[in-house]
Coordinates of C-alpha atoms in Angstrom, one line a residue:
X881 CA 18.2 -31.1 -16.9
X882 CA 19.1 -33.5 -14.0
X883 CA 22.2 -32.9 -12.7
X884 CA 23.5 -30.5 -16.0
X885 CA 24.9 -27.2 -14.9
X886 CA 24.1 -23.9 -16.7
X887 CA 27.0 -21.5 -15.3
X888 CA 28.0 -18.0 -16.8
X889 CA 31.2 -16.0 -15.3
X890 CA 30.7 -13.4 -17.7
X891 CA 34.2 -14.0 -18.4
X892 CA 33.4 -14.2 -22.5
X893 CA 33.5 -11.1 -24.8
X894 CA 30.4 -11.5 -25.5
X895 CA 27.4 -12.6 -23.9
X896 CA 26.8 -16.8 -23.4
X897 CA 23.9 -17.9 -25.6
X898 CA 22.5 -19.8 -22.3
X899 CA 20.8 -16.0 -22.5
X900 CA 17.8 -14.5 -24.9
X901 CA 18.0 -11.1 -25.9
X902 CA 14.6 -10.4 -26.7
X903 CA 13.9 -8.1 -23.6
X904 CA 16.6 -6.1 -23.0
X905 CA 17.7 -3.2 -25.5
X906 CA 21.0 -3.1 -27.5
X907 CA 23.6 -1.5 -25.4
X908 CA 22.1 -1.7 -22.1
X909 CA 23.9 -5.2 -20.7
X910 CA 27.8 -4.8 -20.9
X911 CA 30.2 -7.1 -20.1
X912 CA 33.0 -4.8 -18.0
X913 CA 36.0 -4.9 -15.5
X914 CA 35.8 -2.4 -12.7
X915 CA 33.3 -4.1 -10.9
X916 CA 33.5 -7.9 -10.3
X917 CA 32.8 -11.0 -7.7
X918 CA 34.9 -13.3 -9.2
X919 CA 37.4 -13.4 -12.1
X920 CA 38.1 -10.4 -14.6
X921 CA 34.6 -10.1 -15.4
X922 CA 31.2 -9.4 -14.4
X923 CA 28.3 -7.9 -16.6
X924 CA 26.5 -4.6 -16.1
X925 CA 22.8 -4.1 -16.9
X926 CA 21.8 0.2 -17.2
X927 CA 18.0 0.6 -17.8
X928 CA 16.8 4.2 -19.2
X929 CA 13.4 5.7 -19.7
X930 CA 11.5 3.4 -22.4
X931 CA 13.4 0.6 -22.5
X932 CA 11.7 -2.6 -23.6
X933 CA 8.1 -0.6 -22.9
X934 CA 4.7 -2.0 -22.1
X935 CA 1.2 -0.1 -21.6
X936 CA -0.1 -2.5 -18.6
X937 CA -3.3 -2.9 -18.3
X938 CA -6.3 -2.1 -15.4
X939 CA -3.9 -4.6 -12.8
X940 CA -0.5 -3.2 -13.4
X941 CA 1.4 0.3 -14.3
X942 CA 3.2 1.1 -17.4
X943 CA 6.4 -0.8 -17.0
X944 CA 9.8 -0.9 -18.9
X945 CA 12.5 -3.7 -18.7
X946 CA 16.3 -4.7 -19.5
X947 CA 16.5 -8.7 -18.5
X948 CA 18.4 -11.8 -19.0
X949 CA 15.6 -14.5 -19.5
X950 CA 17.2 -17.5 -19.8
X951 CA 16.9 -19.6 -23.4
X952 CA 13.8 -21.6 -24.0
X953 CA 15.1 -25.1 -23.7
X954 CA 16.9 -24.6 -20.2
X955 CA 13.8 -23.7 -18.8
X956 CA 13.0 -25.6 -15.4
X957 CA 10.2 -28.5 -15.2
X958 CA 7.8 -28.8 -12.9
X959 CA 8.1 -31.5 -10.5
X960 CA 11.8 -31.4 -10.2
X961 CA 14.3 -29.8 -8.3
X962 CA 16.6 -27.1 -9.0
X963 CA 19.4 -25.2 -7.1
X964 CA 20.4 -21.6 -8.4
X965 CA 22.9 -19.4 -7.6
X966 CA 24.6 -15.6 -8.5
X967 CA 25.5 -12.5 -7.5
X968 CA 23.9 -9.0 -7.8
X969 CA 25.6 -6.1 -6.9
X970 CA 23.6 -2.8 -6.4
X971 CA 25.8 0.6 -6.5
X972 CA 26.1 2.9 -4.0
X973 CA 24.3 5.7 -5.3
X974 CA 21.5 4.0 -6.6
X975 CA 18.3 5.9 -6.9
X976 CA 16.0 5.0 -3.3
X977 CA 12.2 5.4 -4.7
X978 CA 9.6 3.9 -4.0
X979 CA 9.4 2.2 -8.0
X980 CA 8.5 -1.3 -8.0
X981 CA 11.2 -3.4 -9.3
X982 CA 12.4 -6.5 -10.0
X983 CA 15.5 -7.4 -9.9
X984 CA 15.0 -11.4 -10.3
X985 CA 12.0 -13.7 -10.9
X986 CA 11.0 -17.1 -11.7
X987 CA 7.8 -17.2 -13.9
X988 CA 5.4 -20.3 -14.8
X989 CA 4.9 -20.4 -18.7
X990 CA 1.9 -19.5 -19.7
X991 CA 0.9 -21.9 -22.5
X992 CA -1.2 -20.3 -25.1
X993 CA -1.5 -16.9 -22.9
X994 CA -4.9 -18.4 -21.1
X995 CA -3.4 -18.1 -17.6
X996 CA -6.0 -16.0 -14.7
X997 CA -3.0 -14.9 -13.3
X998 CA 0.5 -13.9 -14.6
X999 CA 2.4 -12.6 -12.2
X1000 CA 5.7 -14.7 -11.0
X1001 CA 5.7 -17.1 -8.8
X1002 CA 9.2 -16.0 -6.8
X1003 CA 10.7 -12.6 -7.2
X1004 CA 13.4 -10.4 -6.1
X1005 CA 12.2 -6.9 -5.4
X1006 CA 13.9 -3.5 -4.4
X1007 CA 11.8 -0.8 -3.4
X1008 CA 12.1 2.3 -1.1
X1009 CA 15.4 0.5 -0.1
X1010 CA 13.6 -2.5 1.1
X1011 CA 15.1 -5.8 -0.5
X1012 CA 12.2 -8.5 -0.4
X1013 CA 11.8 -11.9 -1.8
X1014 CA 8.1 -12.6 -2.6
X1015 CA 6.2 -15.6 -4.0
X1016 CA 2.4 -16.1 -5.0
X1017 CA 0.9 -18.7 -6.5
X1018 CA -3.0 -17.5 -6.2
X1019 CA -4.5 -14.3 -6.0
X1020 CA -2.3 -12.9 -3.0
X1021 CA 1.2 -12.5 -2.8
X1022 CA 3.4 -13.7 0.3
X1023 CA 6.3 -11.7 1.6
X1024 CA 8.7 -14.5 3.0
X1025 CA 11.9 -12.7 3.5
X1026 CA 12.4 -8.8 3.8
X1027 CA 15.0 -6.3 5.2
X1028 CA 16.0 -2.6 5.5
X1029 CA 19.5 -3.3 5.8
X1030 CA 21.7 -1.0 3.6
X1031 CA 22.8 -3.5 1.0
X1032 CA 24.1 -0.9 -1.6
X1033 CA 28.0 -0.9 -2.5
X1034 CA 28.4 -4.5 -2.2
X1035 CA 27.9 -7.8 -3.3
X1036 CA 24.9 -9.9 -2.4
X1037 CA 25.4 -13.8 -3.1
X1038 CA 22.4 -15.8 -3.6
X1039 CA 21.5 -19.5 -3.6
X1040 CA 18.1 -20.5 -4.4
X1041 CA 17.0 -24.5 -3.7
X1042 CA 13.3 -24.7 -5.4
X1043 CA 11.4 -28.0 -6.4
X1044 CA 8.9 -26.6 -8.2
X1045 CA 5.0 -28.5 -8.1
X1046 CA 1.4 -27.6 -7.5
X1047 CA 1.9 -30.5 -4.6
X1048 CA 2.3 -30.0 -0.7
X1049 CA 5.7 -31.6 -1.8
X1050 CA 7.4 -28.3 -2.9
X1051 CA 10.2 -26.0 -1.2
X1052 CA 12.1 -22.9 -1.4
X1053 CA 15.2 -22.9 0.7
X1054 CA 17.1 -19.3 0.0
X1055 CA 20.5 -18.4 1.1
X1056 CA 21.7 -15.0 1.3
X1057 CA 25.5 -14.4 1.7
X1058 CA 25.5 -17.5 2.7
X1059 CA 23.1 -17.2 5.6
X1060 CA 19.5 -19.2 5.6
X1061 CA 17.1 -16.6 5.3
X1062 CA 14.0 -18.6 3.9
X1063 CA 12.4 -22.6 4.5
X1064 CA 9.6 -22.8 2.7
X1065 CA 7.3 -25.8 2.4
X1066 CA 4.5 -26.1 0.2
X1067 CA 3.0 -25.5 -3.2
X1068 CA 5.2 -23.7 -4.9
X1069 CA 3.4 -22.7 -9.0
X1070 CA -0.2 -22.0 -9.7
X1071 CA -2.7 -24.7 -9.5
X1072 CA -4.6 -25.8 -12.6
X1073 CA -6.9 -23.7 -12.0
X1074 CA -6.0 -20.8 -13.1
X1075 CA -5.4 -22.2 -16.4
X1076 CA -1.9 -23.8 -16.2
X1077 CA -1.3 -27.1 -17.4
X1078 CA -0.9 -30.0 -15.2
X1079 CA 2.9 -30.2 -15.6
X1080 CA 4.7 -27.1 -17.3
X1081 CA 7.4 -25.4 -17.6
X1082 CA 9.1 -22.6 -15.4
X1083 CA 11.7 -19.8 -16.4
X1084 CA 13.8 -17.6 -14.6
X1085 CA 15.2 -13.9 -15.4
X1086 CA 17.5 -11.4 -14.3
X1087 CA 18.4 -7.8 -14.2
X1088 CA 16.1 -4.7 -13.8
X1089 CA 12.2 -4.3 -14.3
X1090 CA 10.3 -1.4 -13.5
X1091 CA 7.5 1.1 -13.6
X1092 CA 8.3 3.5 -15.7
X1093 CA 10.3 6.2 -14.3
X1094 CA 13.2 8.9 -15.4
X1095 CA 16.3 8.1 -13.9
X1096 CA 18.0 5.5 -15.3
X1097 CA 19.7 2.2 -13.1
X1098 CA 22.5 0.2 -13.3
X1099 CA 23.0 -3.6 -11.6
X1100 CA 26.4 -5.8 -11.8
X1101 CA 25.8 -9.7 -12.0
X1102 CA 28.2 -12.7 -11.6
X1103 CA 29.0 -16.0 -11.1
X1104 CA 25.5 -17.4 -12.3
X1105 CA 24.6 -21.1 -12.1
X1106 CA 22.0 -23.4 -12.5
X1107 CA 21.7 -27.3 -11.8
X1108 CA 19.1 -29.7 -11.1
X1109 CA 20.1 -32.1 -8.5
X1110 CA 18.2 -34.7 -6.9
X1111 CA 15.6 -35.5 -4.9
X1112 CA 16.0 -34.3 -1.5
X1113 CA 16.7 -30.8 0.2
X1114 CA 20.6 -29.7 0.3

């Protein structure tokens, strides 16, 4: 995907194809008007009690989910570079609890479902009205950028500037509202050892996922776009 943009403005009827539907249920993403970054349009993700439902297991909690994952064949490749961008807004009364969720994530594809370890490799999380950006590529996960600030009410633009590689070569740069808040450098998917292969594949998703809990949620997202550049850091 070298140089090809993916971008969505949510401007369409209907939602772009760049997007799979398999785990979010019918009716819960919305394309609507009243709240918007950019244009006439901007799309709006509610998750309720059950949606898109999974057991978990001994490691994690019963969990529910309503996500854009982004189609099969846009997904990123190891050993190149990508730069991503969008907006998430998060309403001002939206529930503070101390829930794990994800609000964005990049996970390395687990051919043939032998991986050790699942869990992604870079995630957005909103908890106890913490926002937190956390990677892990081994057994422990690293905090690399975290803040109490009330960010409810109003738009929060990211850029994300990831070369993905098991190598010393990798990076995550982060921009948030158009500040530098992470420079990363280093490994940035699991090694082979934990059963990946040698060069896969990585895809990203969007929108709300959650231990199961009562109260339903509700996100906005715009302006979303994906490229992969060059070789270098921007």
């Amino acid at each position: 995907m070298k140089n090809k943009e993916i971008y969505d403005n949510f401007e369409s009827k209907e939602l772009s194809d760049i997007w799979s539907k398999r785990k979010f249920e019918k009716g819960s993403v919305k394309i609507q008007s009243k709240i918007v970054r950019k244009g006439k349009h901007a799309l709006k993700i509610t998750i309720n009690k059950g949606d898109r439902s999974e057991i978990g297991d001994s490691n994690s909690a019963k969990s529910e989910r309503d996500e854009l994952t982004e189609r099969t064949d846009l997904w990123a490749q190891e050993g190149k570079q990508y730069n991503y961008s969008f907006s998430i807004y998060i309403p001002k009364k939206f529930p503070i609890v101390p829930t794990r969720l994800v609000l964005a994530q990049w996970k390395q594809h687990d051919e043939g479902d032998k991986a050790i370890i699942d869990n992604p490799i870079l995630a957005i999380r909103y908890v106890n009205g913490k926002l937190s950006i956390k990677s892990q590529i081994n057994e422990e996960r690293n905090t690399l950028f975290s803040t109490k600030e009330e960010i409810r009410g109003k738009w929060i633009d990211f850029v994300f500037n990831i070369k993905f590689t098991k190598t010393k070569k990798g990076f995550i740069d982060i921009w948030m509202n158009k500040k530098q808040i992470i420079n990363y450098i280093g490994a940035t998917t699991y090694p082979e050892k934990y059963n990946y292969p040698k060069i896969g594949r990585v895809f990203f998703k969007i929108g709300l996922y959650r231990d199961k809990m009562d109260k339903p949620m509700t996100i906005y997202l715009d302006e979303y776009l994906k490229k992969g550049i060059n070789e270098g850091r921007v």
